[in-house]
XYZ file of C-alpha atoms in Angstrom:
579
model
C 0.000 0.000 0.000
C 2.519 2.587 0.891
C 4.735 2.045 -2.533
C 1.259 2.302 -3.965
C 0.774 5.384 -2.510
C 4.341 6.461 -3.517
C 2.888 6.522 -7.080
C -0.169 9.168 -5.974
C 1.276 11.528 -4.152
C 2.102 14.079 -6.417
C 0.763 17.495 -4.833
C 3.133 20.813 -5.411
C 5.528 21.614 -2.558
C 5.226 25.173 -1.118
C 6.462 27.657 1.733
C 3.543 28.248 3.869
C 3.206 32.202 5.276
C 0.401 31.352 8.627
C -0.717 33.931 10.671
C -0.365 33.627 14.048
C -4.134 34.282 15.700
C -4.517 35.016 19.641
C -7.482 34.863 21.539
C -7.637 37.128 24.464
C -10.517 36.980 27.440
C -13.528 35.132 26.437
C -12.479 34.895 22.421
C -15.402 36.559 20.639
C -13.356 37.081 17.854
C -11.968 34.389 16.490
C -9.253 34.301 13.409
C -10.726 35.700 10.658
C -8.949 34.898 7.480
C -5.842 32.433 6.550
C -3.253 33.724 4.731
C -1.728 32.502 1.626
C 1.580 30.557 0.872
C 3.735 30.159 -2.577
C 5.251 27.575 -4.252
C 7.379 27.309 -7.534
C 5.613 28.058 -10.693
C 8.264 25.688 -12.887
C 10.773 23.837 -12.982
C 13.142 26.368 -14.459
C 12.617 29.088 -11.436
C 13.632 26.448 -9.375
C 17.839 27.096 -7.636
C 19.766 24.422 -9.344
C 20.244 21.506 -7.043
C 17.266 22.318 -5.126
C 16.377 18.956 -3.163
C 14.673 18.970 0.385
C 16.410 18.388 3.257
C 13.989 16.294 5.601
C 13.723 18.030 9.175
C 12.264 17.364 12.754
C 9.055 19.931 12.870
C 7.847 20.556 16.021
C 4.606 21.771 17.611
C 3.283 22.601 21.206
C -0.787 22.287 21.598
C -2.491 23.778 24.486
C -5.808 22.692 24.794
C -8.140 25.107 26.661
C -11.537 25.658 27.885
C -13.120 28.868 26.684
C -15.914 31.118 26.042
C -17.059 31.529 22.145
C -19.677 33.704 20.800
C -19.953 33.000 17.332
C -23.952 33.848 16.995
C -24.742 36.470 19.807
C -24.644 34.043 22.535
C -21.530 33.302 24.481
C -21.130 29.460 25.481
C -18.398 26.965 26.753
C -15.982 25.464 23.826
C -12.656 23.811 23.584
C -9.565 26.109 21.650
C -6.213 25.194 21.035
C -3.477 27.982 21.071
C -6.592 30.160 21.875
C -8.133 29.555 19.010
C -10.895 28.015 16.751
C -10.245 26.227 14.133
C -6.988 25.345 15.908
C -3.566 25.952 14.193
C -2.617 24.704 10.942
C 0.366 22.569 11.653
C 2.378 22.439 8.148
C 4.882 20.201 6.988
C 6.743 18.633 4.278
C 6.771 15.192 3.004
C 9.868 13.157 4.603
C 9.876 15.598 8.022
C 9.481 14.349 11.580
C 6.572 15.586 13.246
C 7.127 16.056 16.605
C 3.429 17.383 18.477
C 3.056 18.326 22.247
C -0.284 17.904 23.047
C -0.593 20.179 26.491
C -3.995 19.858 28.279
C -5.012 22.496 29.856
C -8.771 21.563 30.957
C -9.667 19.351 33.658
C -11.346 16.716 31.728
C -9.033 14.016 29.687
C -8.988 14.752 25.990
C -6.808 13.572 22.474
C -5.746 14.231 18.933
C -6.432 12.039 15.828
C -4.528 12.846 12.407
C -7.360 12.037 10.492
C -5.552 10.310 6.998
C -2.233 10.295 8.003
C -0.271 7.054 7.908
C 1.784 6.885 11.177
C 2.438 3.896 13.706
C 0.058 2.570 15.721
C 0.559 4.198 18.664
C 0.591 7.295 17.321
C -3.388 7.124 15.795
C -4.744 9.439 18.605
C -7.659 7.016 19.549
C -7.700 6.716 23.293
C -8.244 3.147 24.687
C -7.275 1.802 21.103
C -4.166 3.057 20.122
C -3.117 5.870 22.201
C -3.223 7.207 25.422
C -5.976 9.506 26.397
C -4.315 12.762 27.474
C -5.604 13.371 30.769
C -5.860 16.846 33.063
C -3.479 18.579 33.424
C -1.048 16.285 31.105
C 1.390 16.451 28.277
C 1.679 13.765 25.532
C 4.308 13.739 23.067
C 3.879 12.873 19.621
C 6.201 11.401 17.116
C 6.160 10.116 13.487
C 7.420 10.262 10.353
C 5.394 11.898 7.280
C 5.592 9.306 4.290
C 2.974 11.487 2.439
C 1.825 14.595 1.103
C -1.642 16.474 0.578
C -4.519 17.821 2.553
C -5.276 16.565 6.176
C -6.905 17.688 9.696
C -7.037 16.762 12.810
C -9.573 16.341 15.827
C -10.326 15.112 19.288
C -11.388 11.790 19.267
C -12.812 11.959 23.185
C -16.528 12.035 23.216
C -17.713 15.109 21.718
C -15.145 17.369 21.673
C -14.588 17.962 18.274
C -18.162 19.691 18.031
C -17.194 22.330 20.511
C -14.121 23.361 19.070
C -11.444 21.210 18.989
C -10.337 20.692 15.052
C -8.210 21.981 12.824
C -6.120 21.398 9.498
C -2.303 19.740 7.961
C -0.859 20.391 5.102
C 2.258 18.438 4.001
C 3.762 19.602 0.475
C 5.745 16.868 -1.061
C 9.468 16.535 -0.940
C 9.768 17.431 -4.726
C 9.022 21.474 -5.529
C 6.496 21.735 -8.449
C 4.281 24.652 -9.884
C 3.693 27.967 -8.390
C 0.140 29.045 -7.143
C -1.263 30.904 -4.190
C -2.449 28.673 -1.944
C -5.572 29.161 0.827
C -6.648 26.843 3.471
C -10.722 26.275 3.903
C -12.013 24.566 6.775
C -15.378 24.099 6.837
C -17.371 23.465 10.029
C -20.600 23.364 12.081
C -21.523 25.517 15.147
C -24.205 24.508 17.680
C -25.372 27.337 20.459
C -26.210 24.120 22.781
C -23.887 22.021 24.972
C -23.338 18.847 22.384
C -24.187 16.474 25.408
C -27.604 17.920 25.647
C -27.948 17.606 21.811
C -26.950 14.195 22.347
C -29.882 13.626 24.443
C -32.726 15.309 22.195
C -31.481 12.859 20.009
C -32.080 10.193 22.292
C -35.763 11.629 22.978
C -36.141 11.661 18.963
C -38.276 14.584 19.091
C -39.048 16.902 16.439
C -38.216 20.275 17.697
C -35.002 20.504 15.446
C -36.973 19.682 12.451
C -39.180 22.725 13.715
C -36.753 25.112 13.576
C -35.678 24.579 10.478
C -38.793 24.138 8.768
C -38.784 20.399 7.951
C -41.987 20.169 9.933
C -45.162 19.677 7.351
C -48.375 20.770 8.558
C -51.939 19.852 7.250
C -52.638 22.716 5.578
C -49.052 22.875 3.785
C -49.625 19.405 2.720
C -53.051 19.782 1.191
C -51.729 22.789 -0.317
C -49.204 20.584 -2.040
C -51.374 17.713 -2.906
C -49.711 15.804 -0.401
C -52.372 15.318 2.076
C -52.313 11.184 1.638
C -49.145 11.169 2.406
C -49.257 13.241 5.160
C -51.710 10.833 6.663
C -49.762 8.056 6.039
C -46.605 9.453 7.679
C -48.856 9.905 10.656
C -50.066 7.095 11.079
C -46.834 5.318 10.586
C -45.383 7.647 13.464
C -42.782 8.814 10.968
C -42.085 12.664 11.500
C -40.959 15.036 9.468
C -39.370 14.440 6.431
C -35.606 15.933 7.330
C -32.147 15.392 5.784
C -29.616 16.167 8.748
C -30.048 14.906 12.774
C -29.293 18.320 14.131
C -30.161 22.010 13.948
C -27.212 24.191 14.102
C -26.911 28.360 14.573
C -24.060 28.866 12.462
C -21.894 27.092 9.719
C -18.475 28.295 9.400
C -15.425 29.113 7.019
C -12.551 29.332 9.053
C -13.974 30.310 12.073
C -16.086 32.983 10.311
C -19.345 33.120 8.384
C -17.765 34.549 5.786
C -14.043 35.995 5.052
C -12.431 38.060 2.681
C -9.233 37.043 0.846
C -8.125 40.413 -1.174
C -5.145 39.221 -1.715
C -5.813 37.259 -4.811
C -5.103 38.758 -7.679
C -7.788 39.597 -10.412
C -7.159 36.987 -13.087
C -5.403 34.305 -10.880
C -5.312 30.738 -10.137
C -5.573 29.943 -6.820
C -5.227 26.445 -5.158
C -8.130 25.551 -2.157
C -7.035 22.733 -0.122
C -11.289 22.488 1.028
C -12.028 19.917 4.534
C -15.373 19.150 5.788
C -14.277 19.609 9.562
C -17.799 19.659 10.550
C -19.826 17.318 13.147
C -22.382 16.058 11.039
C -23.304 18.790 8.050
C -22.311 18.123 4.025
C -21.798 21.003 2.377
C -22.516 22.199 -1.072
C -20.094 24.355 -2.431
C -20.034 26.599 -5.467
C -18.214 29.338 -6.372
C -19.633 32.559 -8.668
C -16.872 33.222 -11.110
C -16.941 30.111 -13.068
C -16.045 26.098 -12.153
C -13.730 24.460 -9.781
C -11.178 22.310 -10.913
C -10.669 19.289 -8.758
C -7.000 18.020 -8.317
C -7.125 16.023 -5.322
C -9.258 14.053 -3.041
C -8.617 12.984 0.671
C -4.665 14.228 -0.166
C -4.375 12.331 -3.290
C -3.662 13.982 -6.642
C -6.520 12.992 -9.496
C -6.879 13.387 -12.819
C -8.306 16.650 -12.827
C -12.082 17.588 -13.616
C -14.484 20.308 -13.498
C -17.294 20.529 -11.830
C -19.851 23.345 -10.922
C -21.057 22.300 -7.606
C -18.879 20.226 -5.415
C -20.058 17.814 -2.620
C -18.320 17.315 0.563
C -19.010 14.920 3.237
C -17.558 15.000 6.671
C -14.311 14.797 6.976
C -13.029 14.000 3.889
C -10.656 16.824 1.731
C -10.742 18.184 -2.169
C -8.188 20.236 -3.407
C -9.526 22.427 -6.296
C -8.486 24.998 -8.485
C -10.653 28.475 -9.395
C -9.793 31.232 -11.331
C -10.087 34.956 -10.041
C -12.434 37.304 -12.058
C -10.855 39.782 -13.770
C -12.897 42.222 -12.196
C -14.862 42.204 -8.825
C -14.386 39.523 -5.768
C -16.054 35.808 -6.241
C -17.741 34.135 -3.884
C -16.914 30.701 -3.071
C -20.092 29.724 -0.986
C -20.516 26.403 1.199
C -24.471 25.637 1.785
C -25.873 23.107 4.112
C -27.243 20.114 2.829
C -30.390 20.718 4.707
C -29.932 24.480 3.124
C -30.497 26.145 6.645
C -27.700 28.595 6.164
C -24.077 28.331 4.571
C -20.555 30.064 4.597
C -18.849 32.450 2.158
C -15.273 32.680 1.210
C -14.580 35.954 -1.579
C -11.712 36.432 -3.312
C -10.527 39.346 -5.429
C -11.301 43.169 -4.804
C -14.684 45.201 -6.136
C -18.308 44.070 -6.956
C -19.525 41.517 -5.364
C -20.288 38.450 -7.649
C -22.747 36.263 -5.375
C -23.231 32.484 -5.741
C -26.350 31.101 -7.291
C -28.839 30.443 -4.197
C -29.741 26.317 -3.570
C -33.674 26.069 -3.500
C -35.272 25.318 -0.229
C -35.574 21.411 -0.108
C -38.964 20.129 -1.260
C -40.415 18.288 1.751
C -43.413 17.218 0.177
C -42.270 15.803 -2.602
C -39.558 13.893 -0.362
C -42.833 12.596 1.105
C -44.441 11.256 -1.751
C -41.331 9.295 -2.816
C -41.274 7.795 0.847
C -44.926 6.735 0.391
C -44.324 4.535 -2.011
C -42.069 2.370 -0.339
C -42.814 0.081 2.669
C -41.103 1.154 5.215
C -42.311 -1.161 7.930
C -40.366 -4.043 6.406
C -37.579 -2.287 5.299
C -34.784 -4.123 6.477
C -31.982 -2.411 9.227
C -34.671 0.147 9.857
C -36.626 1.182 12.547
C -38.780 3.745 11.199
C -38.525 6.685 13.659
C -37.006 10.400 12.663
C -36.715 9.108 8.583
C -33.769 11.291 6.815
C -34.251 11.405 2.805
C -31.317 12.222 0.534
C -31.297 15.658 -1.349
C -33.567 15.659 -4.114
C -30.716 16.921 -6.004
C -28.092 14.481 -5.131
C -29.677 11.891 -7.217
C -26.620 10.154 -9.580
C -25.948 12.138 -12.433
C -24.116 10.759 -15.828
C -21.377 9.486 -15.720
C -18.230 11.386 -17.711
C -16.199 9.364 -20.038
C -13.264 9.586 -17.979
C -10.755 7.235 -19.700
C -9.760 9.912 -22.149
C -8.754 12.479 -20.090
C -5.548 13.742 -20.729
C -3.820 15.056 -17.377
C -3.386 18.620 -16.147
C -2.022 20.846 -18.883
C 0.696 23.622 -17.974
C 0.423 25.869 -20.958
C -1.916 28.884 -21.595
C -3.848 31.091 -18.759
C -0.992 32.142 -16.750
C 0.744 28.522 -16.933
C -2.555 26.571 -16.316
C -4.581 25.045 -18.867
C -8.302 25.559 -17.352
C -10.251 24.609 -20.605
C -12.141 20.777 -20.114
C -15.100 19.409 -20.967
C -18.258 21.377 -19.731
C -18.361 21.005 -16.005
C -21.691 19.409 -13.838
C -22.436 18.038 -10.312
C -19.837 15.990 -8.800
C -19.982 12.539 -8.481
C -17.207 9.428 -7.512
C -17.613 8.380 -10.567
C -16.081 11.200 -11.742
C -13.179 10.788 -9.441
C -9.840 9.002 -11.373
C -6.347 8.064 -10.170
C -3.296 9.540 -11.972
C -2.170 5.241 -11.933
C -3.656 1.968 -11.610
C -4.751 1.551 -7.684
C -5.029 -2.461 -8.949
C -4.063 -5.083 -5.923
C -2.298 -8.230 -6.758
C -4.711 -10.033 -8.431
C -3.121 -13.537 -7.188
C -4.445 -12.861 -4.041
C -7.778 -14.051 -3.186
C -9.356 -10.506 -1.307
C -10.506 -11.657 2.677
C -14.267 -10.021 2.020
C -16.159 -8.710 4.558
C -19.443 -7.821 4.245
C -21.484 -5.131 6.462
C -24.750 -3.483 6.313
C -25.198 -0.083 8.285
C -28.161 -0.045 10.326
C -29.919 1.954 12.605
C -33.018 2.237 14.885
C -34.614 5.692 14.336
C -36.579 5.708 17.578
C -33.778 5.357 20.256
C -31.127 7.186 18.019
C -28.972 3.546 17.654
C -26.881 3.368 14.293
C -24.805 0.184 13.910
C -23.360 -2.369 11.427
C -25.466 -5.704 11.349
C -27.701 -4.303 13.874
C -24.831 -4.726 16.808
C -23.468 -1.331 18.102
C -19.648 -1.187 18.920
C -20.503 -2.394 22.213
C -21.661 -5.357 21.333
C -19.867 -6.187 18.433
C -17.119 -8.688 17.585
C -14.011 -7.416 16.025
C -13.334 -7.545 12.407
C -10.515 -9.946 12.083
C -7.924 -9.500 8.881
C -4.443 -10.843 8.580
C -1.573 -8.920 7.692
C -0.071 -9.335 3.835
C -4.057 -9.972 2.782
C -5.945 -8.658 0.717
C -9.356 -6.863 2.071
C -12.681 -6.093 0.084
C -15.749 -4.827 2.267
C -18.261 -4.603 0.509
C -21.135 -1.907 2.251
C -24.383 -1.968 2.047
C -26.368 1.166 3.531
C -29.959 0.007 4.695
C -30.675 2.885 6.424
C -32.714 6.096 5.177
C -29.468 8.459 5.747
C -26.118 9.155 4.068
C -22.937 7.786 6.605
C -19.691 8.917 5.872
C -17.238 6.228 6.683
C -13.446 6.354 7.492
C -10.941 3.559 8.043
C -7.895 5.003 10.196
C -4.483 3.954 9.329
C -5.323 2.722 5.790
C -6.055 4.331 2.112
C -8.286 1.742 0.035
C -9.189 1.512 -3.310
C -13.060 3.130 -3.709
C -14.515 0.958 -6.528
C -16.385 3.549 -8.793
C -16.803 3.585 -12.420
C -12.787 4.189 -13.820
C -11.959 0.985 -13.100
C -8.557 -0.001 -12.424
C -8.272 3.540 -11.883
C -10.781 4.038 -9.130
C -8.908 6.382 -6.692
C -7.184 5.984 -3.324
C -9.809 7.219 -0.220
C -9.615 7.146 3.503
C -13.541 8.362 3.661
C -16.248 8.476 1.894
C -19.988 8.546 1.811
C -22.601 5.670 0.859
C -25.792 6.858 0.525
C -29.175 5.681 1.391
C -29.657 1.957 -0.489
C -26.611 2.205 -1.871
C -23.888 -0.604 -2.011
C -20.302 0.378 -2.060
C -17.250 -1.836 -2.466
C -14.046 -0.727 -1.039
C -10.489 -2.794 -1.172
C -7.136 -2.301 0.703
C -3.561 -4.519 1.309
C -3.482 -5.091 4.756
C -0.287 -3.592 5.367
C -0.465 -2.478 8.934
C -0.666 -4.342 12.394
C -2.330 -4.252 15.540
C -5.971 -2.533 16.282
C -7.803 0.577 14.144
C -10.618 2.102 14.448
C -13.678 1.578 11.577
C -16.441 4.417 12.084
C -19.111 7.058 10.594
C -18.070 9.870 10.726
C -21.004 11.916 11.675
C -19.943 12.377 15.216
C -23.378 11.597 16.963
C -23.746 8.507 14.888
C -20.310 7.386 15.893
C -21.281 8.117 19.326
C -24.360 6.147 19.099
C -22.910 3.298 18.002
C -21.902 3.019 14.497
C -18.354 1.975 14.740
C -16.011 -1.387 14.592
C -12.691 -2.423 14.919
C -10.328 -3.363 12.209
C -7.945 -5.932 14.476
C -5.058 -7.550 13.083
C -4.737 -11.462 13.721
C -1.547 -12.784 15.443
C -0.197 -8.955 15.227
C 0.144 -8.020 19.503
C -2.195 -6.011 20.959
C -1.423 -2.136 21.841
C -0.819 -1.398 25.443
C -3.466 0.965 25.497
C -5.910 -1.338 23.864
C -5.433 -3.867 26.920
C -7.456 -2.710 29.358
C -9.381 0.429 28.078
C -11.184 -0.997 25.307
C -14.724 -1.828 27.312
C -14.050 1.817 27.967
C -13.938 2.576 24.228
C -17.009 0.494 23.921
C -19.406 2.348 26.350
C -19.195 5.535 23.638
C -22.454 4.326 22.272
């Protein structure tokens, strides 16, 4: 796997510029904008003999309780260095990262680099693989960076990461290539109320949250629509409102900010957005007013590049795209909630305002007439209580003739070729490797098979019905090779991420499906992922909306024969009461 990956990462090398962003008293104002960083334009500007000299890169975190006011009302969060997102820790491909992890609070807490490949022990999962970091602690951590792209990190303790406690890598590859200006965007959710208790609505499965953001279908609205037989039915199948996300949030944010302002890019240039969905449990949309984005990477890994108009983004995973600048006025780049309760805006140039076409306000009703023709009483891995429907406009779109696709061009528009074929709404299927991701093909794949469940009315998502509590580990053997094949029974989108491993997603290019460490399956859907099992000991195997994860939907990848991690020994029952 890692000589595999050798092949893939291929993402420029650059000098990154950060800002250094305090946060004094109760932070109400947290870092507004990232700054930008440079990298070689080609090969020719490069000093002769210019070859990286790996380094040890060091990092202290303080982790901190706070006060944040990010909507008018001031409530407890988590910073680190005084700040939210936390620092962008950069480095380059062949460095040493060394990370203090100080904690400050009184409450235990830990980091996960989320798609990094790094020992074991260094994973960041406490009772698995690391160490918790308890009160009042310091834990040091060390590993090597065999890679290069876009990353983040989070806590992996509870629910920390929803009050605060995320933020973003970048690791530029040991070889220097093309010059662009650079920005950082971390998306991320922002709830007003103490996670725990949000926790617990959950639990209650009431319908307040669909209330407040106008999911809730009355009588009158659904005669109005022609929906009133459906509305009945709903009823009297105690289904609720039709809704696409769990939770109602106050704010979605860019950076730490609704929106920000990035007049440093020039009118006319190409800029570089390393994008990551650092959110709890909220997909974004994103689209940008000038023209299309051009993606070049997903979850780190370079692609062969495509264009697309509207970009999808589940949790936690990473795109890095390309736009161009208008020549005149600033762009927005805007990132709307699935559930299109609010977004995020990122603008870039200087002058009139170009705005972002607006994402129609999901139709409920007809959401409700596709449910009523299925029978959801015998639906399998469902227990019909607080039903989530896909998008209406996330349906799968047509597939692009992929296979010939030439590769990024370096000639015309300012050294970057931005003509393709007539961008449309992403899709995997769009998504192909610069190489064949092909496994040995002598080797019969270990399959494992796992359907994601859930039971709506106690807020319970599992695989196979058993929550991590009660569930066996999933046994593989190291030098295999591993298919799981996924199948989503459930009426909501999960996005799912393997730590310690990239895997082959199986889409429509073939022996060129790309290299993942997350991705989403949606409702009905089966998905097929494959991976050499390269690694050893115990990693974790979860959804990554964080309440999900917390309510059960999670397994362990375990290694046979390999020896168990010290930390795994006795704390994992305590990494098994999460749900």
């Amino acid at each position: 796997m890692k000589k595999l990956l050798s092949l893939v990462f291929l993402i420029p090398a650059c000098t990154f510029a950060q800002m250094n962003h305090s946060m004094s008293g109760a932070m109400d104002d947290v870092p507004k904008k990232i700054t930008s960083y440079n990298f070689p334009l080609k090969k020719t500007q490069l000093a002769p003999g210019n070859i990286y000299q790996a380094k040890k890169v060091e990092y202290d975190l303080y982790v901190t309780d706070t006060m944040v006011n990010f909507t008018g009302k001031r409530r407890h969060a988590i910073a680190i260095n005084g700040q939210i997102p936390a620092p962008i820790l950069e480095f380059t491909e062949g460095d040493t990262a060394i990370i203090r992890v100080h904690n400050m609070m009184k409450m235990e807490t830990s980091i996960h680099w989320h798609g990094l490949l790094l020992p074991n022990k260094e994973d960041g999962v406490p009772y698995l693989t690391t160490s918790p970091v308890e009160a009042g602690e310091t834990y040091t951590f060390t590993f090597p960076l065999i890679q290069s792209g876009t990353y983040w990190y989070h806590s992996h303790t509870m629910l920390q990461e929803q009050s605060g406690l995320y933020g973003s890598i970048v690791i530029h590859p040991a070889q220097p290539e093309p010059q662009l200006k650079e920005y950082v965007i971390l998306l991320s959710d922002w709830t007003d109320e103490n996670p725990h208790q949000v926790m617990r609505y959950l639990k209650r499965g009431g319908e307040w949250y669909a209330i407040k953001k106008g999911a809730l279908q009355s009588y009158g609205e659904a005669i109005a629509a022609g929906a009133f037989k459906d509305k009945l039915k709903q009823e009297w199948q105690r289904m609720p409102a039709m809704d696409v996300s769990d939770v109602y949030y106050n704010k979605f944010l860019l950076n730490g900010h609704e929106t920000n302002e990035f007049k440093d890019a020039k009118p006319g240039e190409i800029i570089r957005l390393r994008i990551i969905n650092g959110s709890a449990s909220t997909y974004f949309n994103l689209q940008y007013a000038n023209s299309y984005m051009r993606i070049i990477a997903a979850d780190g890994i370079n692609v062969n590049p495509v264009n697309v108009n509207k970009l999808e983004i589940a949790i936690a995973e990473t795109y890095d795209v390309l736009i161009t600048v208008p020549d005149t006025g600033t762009a927005e780049l805007r990132a709307t909630s699935w559930d299109v309760t609010g977004y995020s805006s990122a603008y870039f140039g200087n002058g009139p305002v170009i705005k972002a076409p607006d994402i129609p306000r999901l139709n409920y009703f007809k959401m409700m007439k596709e449910m009523g023709g299925m029978d959801m009483g015998n639906m399998p891995g469902m227990d019909m209580k607080n039903i989530n429907m896909p998008n209406e406009n996330s349906s799968p779109k047509k597939e692009m003739d992929m296979n010939s696709m030439d590769g990024m061009q370096m000639n015309g528009m300012g050294g970057m070729d931005m003509k393709m074929d007539m961008p449309g709404e992403f899709n995997y299927n769009m998504l192909r490797a610069l190489h064949p991701t092909t496994l040995d093909s002598s080797l019969v794949p270990r399959e494992v098979k796992l359907t994601l469940t859930g039971n709506m009315l106690r807020y319970v998502w599992s695989f196979d019905f058993k929550t991590l509590s009660a569930a066996d580990k999933i046994l593989i053997r190291k030098g295999e090779r591993v298919r799981f094949v996924l199948t989503n029974n459930t009426m909501m989108r999960h996005p799912l991420h393997l730590h310690g491993h990239f895997f082959r997603f199986i889409n429509a290019q073939g022996e060129y499906s790309p290299m993942k460490h997350t991705f989403d399956i949606k409702p009905m859907e089966t998905v097929t992922i494959e991976f050499d099992a390269n690694e050893q000991q115990d990693w974790f195997f979860h959804c990554h909306i964080l309440y999900h994860m917390m309510a059960g939907m999670a397994r362990i990848v375990s290694y046979e024969g390999s020896e168990q991690n010290e930390f795994a020994k006795n704390g994992y029952k305590i990494l098994k009461k999460e749900d």
